[in-house]
Amino acid sequence: MMPLRPSKSALRTFHLQRHIAGRRPFSSSFVASAASPHRSSLQKRGQSTAAASAKATESRAVPSPAFNQEPHRNEISPLQHRQLPELDDSMVGMSGGEIFHEMMLRQGVKHVFGYPGGAILPVFDAIYNSKHFEFLLPKHEQGAGHMAEGYARASGKPGVVLVTSGPGATNVITPMQDAMSDGTPMVVFCGQVPTSAIGTDSFQEADVIGISRACTKWNVMVKSVGELPRRIQEAFEIATSGRPGPVLVDLPKDVTAGILRNPIPMHSTIPSLPSAAAMAAREMSQKQLEGTINRVANLVNIAKKPILYVGQGLLARPDGPEILKEFAEKACIPVTTTLQGLGGFDELDPKALHMLGMHGSAYANMAMQESDLIIAVGARFDDRVTLSIPKFAPQAKLAAAEGRGGIVHFEIMPKNINKVVQANEAVEGDCADNLRLLLPHVKSVSERPEWFEQINDWKQRFPLSLYDRQVEDGPIKPQAVIEKLSDLTAHMKEKTIITTGVGQHQMWAAQHFRWRHPRTMITSGGLGTMGYGLPAALGAKVARPDCLVVDIDGDASFNMTLTELSTAAQFNIGVKVLLINNEEQGMVTQWQNLFYEDRYSHTHQQNPDFVPLAKAMRIAADRCFKPSELEEKLKWLIEQDGPALLEVITDRKVPVLPMVPSGRGLHEFLVYDEGTGAQAADARPKRGLPRPERISDTSP
């Protein structure tokens, strides 16, 4: 006989009853059903008469509340609707391209640099004949990126780039890395294939988000038209906050072509108000900052040979140079700057030590080595500044061990603190704000006679004017060109902006031009990008059209982006190009001469005839051969109304000195020696590769 099995419905009923019984409330009035027909139901147990009467007359005691807890109230709050973010319906009905145009308007963008292409056409169609900003079309996307950098460096506002997908986006990678290295705010918008085609290797598709991750502060792909306004707003916030830098926004074509149908929240995902934890951390940080400021002030007050080492971080704030000047004067401290910090301190001030580092002034380098307290402000101890770390700042390290000095680092980026050189005191945050906080705690010092006497002795022994001097019938010395330009612009330094390429001419400009105002030196420092000078000059002139903007360039560097001369002509951007032509890659040949026994491997190139080339691009151009005509030709260049080029044929194999060889200490520098220098000059034509024919004097 087969055993009886309960039906599915009976099992379902059984489990339901068990479930109900398992979650019954604690109540004396509940009677549970029997789980089996063979068992009787549980009955309520009766209470005694005494217990019943006691329950009727007494209430259960309420436990004492905790000392920090309010008594519990059995009050039910009415249901409240969650507060929704405010919606913006002003863009409903706009395409993604039109939203881009509207957001540029809201961000106050006046100029955009870029190059069109298929994937970004919806945006270009939307900005067609826009009256709200000017679009500048370069000859290459790299030029657009460097123009945006020059614009940002001259104005302090983020430069905006608009390019297409694939090669359009990848061509901006070098400018983005350059901006990342130098802390330049830049917002790059690039087209992308439609979202449905991403990952299919479609035409001009590139993983720009992956490619640009390491060379941007932040990047994002916009996946819907409703997301576009918020992402654009975030891009500008991130590019300009903290240490400025580049950001990238990837725009698929279906997003920029799509239509916004519904109102959207306009708030940024970046928290506008700090959280409780952030506020607590900030309060604790503020208390720590006060203690740090007091300790730093004590070090400044007891130091005998302090020095201020200033970088670009202080120039980010308009009032930064003024605070620096006030601090240096109150405490009577000499000031040296990095390449990117030039102009942050007036070099005509007796306390100025000019630029330091590999090709810095010998007296700045010696002062760094002899100082007992180095106050680094907005600088990151770059390898071109410190050279050999074990040999760097020996007296400051000794003073730190004795509790009377050391290295103090004012820096906004925590990752830069103790990254290269160990700081004895780190002051994290905005450099200008923290330097201002330090000012009241520092004692006034009228003079430091011993310290400045030693510095002045170094200045007399190793002046920057110590080089193979110009002779009337000899070739033009490149240093003399820069000195003459500096003299001719002495009355208008505040309105003169210099950009450079990368190479020997860059260092000569830093050494022999007198820098007096911030944002007047624009160059590629961290990355060292050849070809930077001309497009950066175009961007700077667009940002500050009232200024004289001169690109001091070398022939090898200029060759890389010279096509942007036609951009200057097309938009009548009045930049001046001072082309120092020594017919070689000068900085590399200098290293080959010093360290590779004159093996000039592929460092001499055949240049075009620059003057006719510039004229073919509708640029006024001239050439200078003789020292006697240098001043007249430079005046011609400065006085030109529109874009102009002056090619100066200079002496070859001229080293940039002083120079600290790699692996040496800052005090182990090479300087020009008049005796050996004359012998070297006589031997130059006999060394290396045969000297190519010079361009004949065919200028009109």
Short mmCIF file of C-alpha atoms in Angstrom, two decimals, residues 255-630:
data_model
loop_
_atom_site.label_atom_id
_atom_site.label_comp_id
_atom_site.label_asym_id
_atom_site.label_seq_id
_atom_site.Cartn_x
_atom_site.Cartn_y
_atom_site.Cartn_z
CA VAL A 255 24.24 63.28 -27.12
CA THR A 256 25.11 66.57 -28.83
CA ALA A 257 22.50 65.94 -31.54
CA GLY A 258 19.77 64.84 -29.10
CA ILE A 259 16.98 67.11 -27.84
CA LEU A 260 16.35 67.78 -24.15
CA ARG A 261 12.71 66.84 -23.44
CA ASN A 262 12.35 67.30 -19.68
CA PRO A 263 13.50 69.81 -17.05
CA ILE A 264 16.75 68.85 -15.39
CA PRO A 265 18.38 69.46 -11.99
CA MET A 266 21.17 71.94 -12.40
CA HIS A 267 23.08 71.23 -9.21
CA SER A 268 26.62 69.92 -9.50
CA THR A 269 27.52 66.57 -8.01
CA ILE A 270 30.45 68.34 -6.37
CA PRO A 271 29.25 69.08 -2.81
CA SER A 272 28.62 72.80 -2.38
CA LEU A 273 28.46 72.46 1.40
CA PRO A 274 30.99 70.38 3.32
CA SER A 275 29.78 67.37 5.25
CA ALA A 276 29.96 67.20 9.04
CA ALA A 277 33.04 65.00 8.77
CA ALA A 278 34.66 67.46 6.37
CA MET A 279 33.87 70.37 8.67
CA ALA A 280 35.32 68.51 11.65
CA ALA A 281 38.45 67.69 9.67
CA ARG A 282 38.71 71.31 8.56
CA GLU A 283 38.40 72.53 12.14
CA MET A 284 41.12 70.14 13.26
CA SER A 285 43.27 71.16 10.30
CA GLN A 286 42.79 74.81 11.24
CA LYS A 287 44.03 74.15 14.77
CA GLN A 288 47.03 72.29 13.37
CA LEU A 289 47.65 75.16 10.94
CA GLU A 290 47.79 77.67 13.78
CA GLY A 291 50.43 75.59 15.52
CA THR A 292 52.41 75.19 12.31
CA ILE A 293 52.31 78.92 11.60
CA ASN A 294 53.64 79.66 15.08
CA ARG A 295 56.50 77.19 14.66
CA VAL A 296 57.37 78.56 11.21
CA ALA A 297 57.33 82.12 12.56
CA ASN A 298 59.74 81.10 15.28
CA LEU A 299 62.11 79.60 12.69
CA VAL A 300 61.95 82.78 10.58
CA ASN A 301 62.63 84.96 13.61
CA ILE A 302 65.74 83.05 14.68
CA ALA A 303 67.16 82.35 11.20
CA LYS A 304 70.38 84.10 10.21
CA LYS A 305 70.40 83.28 6.49
CA PRO A 306 66.82 82.70 5.33
CA ILE A 307 65.80 82.54 1.67
CA LEU A 308 62.43 82.56 -0.10
CA TYR A 309 62.16 80.03 -2.93
CA VAL A 310 59.01 80.91 -4.90
CA GLY A 311 57.18 79.03 -7.65
CA GLN A 312 54.11 79.45 -9.80
CA GLY A 313 51.78 78.38 -6.99
CA LEU A 314 51.93 81.87 -5.52
CA LEU A 315 51.08 83.50 -8.86
CA ALA A 316 47.72 81.69 -9.00
CA ARG A 317 46.33 84.39 -6.73
CA PRO A 318 46.34 88.00 -8.03
CA ASP A 319 47.45 89.27 -4.62
CA GLY A 320 50.16 86.62 -4.23
CA PRO A 321 53.09 88.77 -5.45
CA GLU A 322 52.05 91.67 -3.20
CA ILE A 323 51.93 89.41 -0.14
CA LEU A 324 55.36 88.02 -1.09
CA LYS A 325 56.81 91.51 -1.42
CA GLU A 326 55.38 92.56 1.95
CA PHE A 327 56.76 89.46 3.63
CA ALA A 328 60.23 89.76 2.04
CA GLU A 329 60.51 93.42 3.02
CA LYS A 330 59.32 92.93 6.59
CA ALA A 331 61.71 90.05 7.31
CA CYS A 332 64.46 91.27 4.92
CA ILE A 333 64.73 87.94 3.08
CA PRO A 334 66.25 87.44 -0.42
CA VAL A 335 63.97 85.89 -3.04
CA THR A 336 64.72 83.41 -5.81
CA THR A 337 62.13 82.05 -8.23
CA THR A 338 61.59 79.04 -10.42
CA LEU A 339 61.25 79.29 -14.19
CA GLN A 340 57.46 79.41 -13.88
CA GLY A 341 57.67 81.79 -10.93
CA LEU A 342 59.49 84.51 -12.91
CA GLY A 343 57.71 87.82 -12.51
CA GLY A 344 56.41 86.95 -9.07
CA PHE A 345 59.10 89.20 -7.56
CA ASP A 346 60.55 92.36 -9.10
CA GLU A 347 64.05 91.47 -10.31
CA LEU A 348 65.21 95.06 -9.94
CA ASP A 349 64.73 94.77 -6.18
CA PRO A 350 68.10 94.36 -4.39
CA LYS A 351 66.71 91.27 -2.64
CA ALA A 352 66.09 89.52 -5.97
CA LEU A 353 68.35 86.54 -6.74
CA HIS A 354 66.67 85.79 -10.10
CA MET A 355 66.03 82.20 -11.23
CA LEU A 356 67.68 79.23 -9.52
CA GLY A 357 68.41 75.71 -10.70
CA MET A 358 70.34 73.95 -13.44
CA HIS A 359 70.62 77.13 -15.53
CA GLY A 360 69.81 79.58 -12.76
CA SER A 361 72.06 82.30 -11.45
CA ALA A 362 75.14 81.11 -9.57
CA TYR A 363 74.37 83.42 -6.65
CA ALA A 364 70.83 82.02 -6.25
CA ASN A 365 72.21 78.48 -6.20
CA MET A 366 74.93 79.37 -3.71
CA ALA A 367 72.39 81.12 -1.48
CA MET A 368 70.20 78.00 -1.46
CA GLN A 369 73.15 75.88 -0.41
CA GLU A 370 74.28 78.28 2.32
CA SER A 371 70.86 79.21 3.70
CA ASP A 372 69.88 77.95 7.15
CA LEU A 373 66.14 78.31 6.43
CA ILE A 374 64.57 77.66 3.01
CA ILE A 375 60.98 78.89 2.74
CA ALA A 376 59.47 77.24 -0.34
CA VAL A 377 56.23 78.90 -1.46
CA GLY A 378 54.19 77.35 -4.27
CA ALA A 379 57.15 75.34 -5.57
CA ARG A 380 57.57 71.58 -5.77
CA PHE A 381 61.34 71.03 -5.60
CA ASP A 382 61.64 70.01 -9.23
CA ASP A 383 64.72 68.02 -10.22
CA ARG A 384 65.91 70.98 -12.32
CA VAL A 385 65.95 73.01 -9.09
CA THR A 386 67.37 70.56 -6.57
CA LEU A 387 69.76 68.59 -8.81
CA SER A 388 71.49 66.06 -6.52
CA ILE A 389 69.16 65.47 -3.55
CA PRO A 390 71.91 64.28 -1.14
CA LYS A 391 73.89 67.46 -1.89
CA PHE A 392 70.88 69.78 -1.71
CA ALA A 393 70.65 72.44 1.03
CA PRO A 394 73.36 71.12 3.39
CA GLN A 395 73.26 74.12 5.73
CA ALA A 396 69.47 74.01 6.05
CA LYS A 397 69.63 70.32 6.94
CA LEU A 398 72.30 71.04 9.54
CA ALA A 399 70.23 73.87 11.00
CA ALA A 400 67.19 71.58 11.17
CA ALA A 401 69.17 69.03 13.17
CA GLU A 402 70.10 71.78 15.62
CA GLY A 403 66.53 73.12 15.83
CA ARG A 404 67.32 76.54 14.35
CA GLY A 405 66.20 76.21 10.72
CA GLY A 406 65.47 73.71 7.99
CA ILE A 407 63.02 73.58 5.08
CA VAL A 408 59.49 75.00 5.25
CA HIS A 409 57.09 74.07 2.44
CA PHE A 410 53.96 76.11 1.63
CA GLU A 411 51.99 73.93 -0.81
CA ILE A 412 48.35 73.48 -1.85
CA MET A 413 48.81 69.90 -3.10
CA PRO A 414 49.42 67.40 -0.29
CA LYS A 415 51.04 64.93 -2.68
CA ASN A 416 53.83 67.42 -3.45
CA ILE A 417 54.86 67.71 0.20
CA ASN A 418 57.83 65.46 1.06
CA LYS A 419 57.70 63.97 -2.43
CA VAL A 420 61.23 65.02 -3.34
CA VAL A 421 62.70 66.82 -0.34
CA GLN A 422 61.75 66.20 3.28
CA ALA A 423 60.21 69.35 4.78
CA ASN A 424 60.70 70.13 8.45
CA GLU A 425 57.46 72.10 8.47
CA ALA A 426 54.67 71.71 5.91
CA VAL A 427 52.02 74.42 5.56
CA GLU A 428 49.24 72.88 3.50
CA GLY A 429 46.67 75.06 1.74
CA ASP A 430 46.49 78.20 -0.34
CA CYS A 431 50.00 79.68 -0.37
CA ALA A 432 48.91 83.32 -0.43
CA ASP A 433 46.44 82.86 2.44
CA ASN A 434 48.93 81.02 4.62
CA LEU A 435 51.74 83.47 3.90
CA ARG A 436 49.39 86.27 4.95
CA LEU A 437 48.64 84.38 8.18
CA LEU A 438 52.37 84.18 8.86
CA LEU A 439 53.01 87.91 8.40
CA PRO A 440 51.81 89.19 11.81
CA HIS A 441 53.94 86.61 13.64
CA VAL A 442 57.19 87.61 11.92
CA LYS A 443 59.44 90.22 13.50
CA SER A 444 60.51 93.20 11.43
CA VAL A 445 64.15 93.06 10.37
CA SER A 446 65.70 96.17 8.88
CA GLU A 447 68.82 94.51 7.50
CA ARG A 448 70.89 91.33 7.46
CA PRO A 449 74.36 92.77 6.72
CA GLU A 450 76.41 89.56 6.82
CA TRP A 451 73.97 87.57 4.69
CA PHE A 452 73.54 90.22 1.98
CA GLU A 453 77.25 91.01 1.96
CA GLN A 454 77.92 87.39 1.08
CA ILE A 455 75.18 87.41 -1.58
CA ASN A 456 76.51 90.61 -3.15
CA ASP A 457 79.97 89.08 -3.30
CA TRP A 458 78.56 86.14 -5.28
CA LYS A 459 76.72 88.57 -7.58
CA GLN A 460 79.97 90.37 -8.36
CA ARG A 461 81.94 87.18 -8.95
CA PHE A 462 79.32 85.35 -11.03
CA PRO A 463 77.08 87.89 -12.81
CA LEU A 464 74.63 86.74 -15.46
CA SER A 465 76.43 89.11 -17.83
CA LEU A 466 79.45 86.81 -17.67
CA TYR A 467 79.48 85.35 -21.19
CA ASP A 468 81.42 85.59 -24.43
CA ARG A 469 80.70 89.27 -25.04
CA GLN A 470 79.53 90.79 -28.27
CA VAL A 471 82.16 92.26 -30.62
CA GLU A 472 81.27 94.68 -33.37
CA ASP A 473 82.48 92.62 -36.34
CA GLY A 474 81.67 89.17 -34.91
CA PRO A 475 78.51 87.07 -35.03
CA ILE A 476 75.55 88.13 -32.91
CA LYS A 477 75.52 86.60 -29.44
CA PRO A 478 72.08 85.22 -28.47
CA GLN A 479 72.38 86.61 -24.93
CA ALA A 480 72.89 90.09 -26.38
CA VAL A 481 69.63 89.77 -28.33
CA ILE A 482 67.63 89.11 -25.15
CA GLU A 483 69.38 91.90 -23.23
CA LYS A 484 68.62 94.39 -25.98
CA LEU A 485 64.95 93.37 -26.09
CA SER A 486 64.77 93.77 -22.31
CA ASP A 487 66.26 97.27 -22.55
CA LEU A 488 63.85 98.33 -25.31
CA THR A 489 60.83 97.20 -23.27
CA ALA A 490 62.07 98.53 -19.91
CA HIS A 491 59.40 101.27 -19.86
CA MET A 492 56.54 98.85 -20.54
CA LYS A 493 57.34 95.68 -18.57
CA GLU A 494 53.82 95.44 -17.15
CA LYS A 495 52.42 95.39 -20.70
CA THR A 496 55.02 93.04 -22.18
CA ILE A 497 54.39 89.28 -22.27
CA ILE A 498 57.12 86.89 -23.34
CA THR A 499 56.46 83.34 -24.49
CA THR A 500 59.17 80.87 -25.45
CA GLY A 501 59.68 77.53 -27.05
CA VAL A 502 61.95 75.03 -25.36
CA GLY A 503 65.73 74.97 -25.67
CA GLN A 504 68.66 77.30 -25.16
CA HIS A 505 66.64 80.37 -26.12
CA GLN A 506 64.22 79.57 -23.27
CA MET A 507 67.02 79.67 -20.70
CA TRP A 508 68.61 82.79 -22.19
CA ALA A 509 65.23 84.53 -21.99
CA ALA A 510 64.87 83.51 -18.35
CA GLN A 511 68.39 84.71 -17.52
CA HIS A 512 68.78 87.93 -19.48
CA PHE A 513 65.29 89.44 -19.61
CA ARG A 514 64.38 91.38 -16.46
CA TRP A 515 61.10 90.11 -15.05
CA ARG A 516 59.09 92.55 -12.97
CA HIS A 517 55.43 91.55 -13.12
CA PRO A 518 53.45 88.30 -12.77
CA ARG A 519 51.92 86.51 -15.77
CA THR A 520 54.46 88.02 -18.16
CA MET A 521 56.57 84.86 -18.65
CA ILE A 522 54.72 82.01 -20.39
CA THR A 523 56.68 78.87 -21.17
CA SER A 524 56.54 75.09 -20.98
CA GLY A 525 58.36 74.22 -17.78
CA GLY A 526 57.44 70.78 -16.48
CA LEU A 527 57.00 68.94 -19.78
CA GLY A 528 59.37 71.03 -21.90
CA THR A 529 57.27 70.98 -25.08
CA MET A 530 59.08 72.22 -28.16
CA GLY A 531 56.79 74.24 -30.41
CA TYR A 532 54.95 75.74 -27.44
CA GLY A 533 56.00 79.34 -27.97
CA LEU A 534 54.09 80.52 -31.05
CA PRO A 535 50.63 79.09 -30.29
CA ALA A 536 50.95 80.13 -26.63
CA ALA A 537 51.76 83.66 -27.80
CA LEU A 538 48.61 83.67 -29.95
CA GLY A 539 46.49 82.64 -26.97
CA ALA A 540 48.14 85.23 -24.71
CA LYS A 541 47.56 88.01 -27.24
CA VAL A 542 43.89 87.03 -27.57
CA ALA A 543 43.55 87.16 -23.77
CA ARG A 544 45.37 90.49 -23.40
CA PRO A 545 45.18 92.36 -26.71
CA ASP A 546 46.52 95.55 -25.11
CA CYS A 547 49.91 93.93 -24.39
CA LEU A 548 53.01 93.51 -26.52
CA VAL A 549 53.36 89.73 -26.88
CA VAL A 550 56.73 88.44 -28.11
CA ASP A 551 57.51 84.80 -28.82
CA ILE A 552 61.24 84.28 -28.27
CA ASP A 553 61.87 81.08 -30.19
CA GLY A 554 64.64 78.89 -31.50
CA ASP A 555 64.75 77.53 -35.02
CA ALA A 556 64.31 73.86 -34.02
CA SER A 557 61.42 74.59 -31.66
CA PHE A 558 59.77 77.04 -34.06
CA ASN A 559 59.82 74.48 -36.88
CA MET A 560 57.35 72.30 -34.97
CA THR A 561 54.40 74.72 -34.99
CA LEU A 562 55.35 77.40 -37.51
CA THR A 563 52.14 76.76 -39.49
CA GLU A 564 50.32 78.78 -36.82
CA LEU A 565 51.83 81.88 -38.42
CA SER A 566 48.97 81.69 -40.91
CA THR A 567 46.53 81.58 -37.97
CA ALA A 568 48.02 84.86 -36.75
CA ALA A 569 47.54 86.33 -40.23
CA GLN A 570 43.99 84.98 -40.65
CA PHE A 571 42.74 86.47 -37.37
CA ASN A 572 45.17 89.43 -37.37
CA ILE A 573 46.62 88.48 -34.00
CA GLY A 574 49.52 90.87 -33.53
CA VAL A 575 52.15 88.59 -32.02
CA LYS A 576 55.84 89.26 -32.62
CA VAL A 577 58.20 86.35 -33.26
CA LEU A 578 61.85 86.86 -32.34
CA LEU A 579 63.50 83.86 -33.99
CA ILE A 580 67.00 83.06 -32.74
CA ASN A 581 68.48 80.92 -35.49
CA ASN A 582 71.69 79.02 -34.70
CA GLU A 583 70.88 76.24 -37.20
CA GLU A 584 70.95 73.48 -34.60
CA GLN A 585 69.18 71.90 -31.66
CA GLY A 586 71.24 74.01 -29.31
CA MET A 587 70.50 72.48 -25.92
CA VAL A 588 71.07 68.93 -27.14
CA THR A 589 74.31 69.86 -28.91
CA GLN A 590 75.49 71.51 -25.68
CA TRP A 591 75.05 68.21 -23.84
CA GLN A 592 76.69 66.33 -26.70
CA ASN A 593 79.63 68.71 -26.45
CA LEU A 594 79.98 68.41 -22.67
CA PHE A 595 79.21 64.75 -22.08
CA TYR A 596 79.39 62.89 -25.42
CA GLU A 597 82.74 64.04 -26.84
CA ASP A 598 81.26 66.21 -29.60
CA ARG A 599 79.29 63.38 -31.20
CA TYR A 600 76.51 65.52 -32.66
CA SER A 601 74.08 62.75 -33.44
CA HIS A 602 71.16 64.09 -35.54
CA THR A 603 71.04 67.53 -33.95
CA HIS A 604 71.61 69.64 -37.07
CA GLN A 605 68.68 70.20 -39.41
CA GLN A 606 68.13 72.07 -42.64
CA ASN A 607 65.80 74.98 -41.98
CA PRO A 608 63.46 76.64 -44.43
CA ASP A 609 64.14 80.20 -45.44
CA PHE A 610 62.02 81.67 -42.65
CA VAL A 611 61.62 85.22 -43.99
CA PRO A 612 60.08 84.32 -47.39
CA LEU A 613 58.06 81.60 -45.65
CA ALA A 614 56.56 84.12 -43.23
CA LYS A 615 55.85 86.53 -46.06
CA ALA A 616 54.08 83.76 -47.95
CA MET A 617 51.76 83.48 -44.94
CA ARG A 618 51.13 87.26 -45.11
CA ILE A 619 53.34 88.01 -42.12
CA ALA A 620 55.73 90.98 -42.09
CA ALA A 621 59.25 89.56 -41.81
CA ASP A 622 62.86 90.67 -41.71
CA ARG A 623 66.30 89.25 -40.94
CA CYS A 624 69.23 90.52 -38.86
CA PHE A 625 72.85 89.49 -39.44
CA LYS A 626 75.01 92.21 -37.91
CA PRO A 627 75.31 93.38 -34.31
CA SER A 628 75.23 96.98 -35.50
CA GLU A 629 71.71 96.62 -36.90
CA LEU A 630 70.23 94.61 -34.02
#
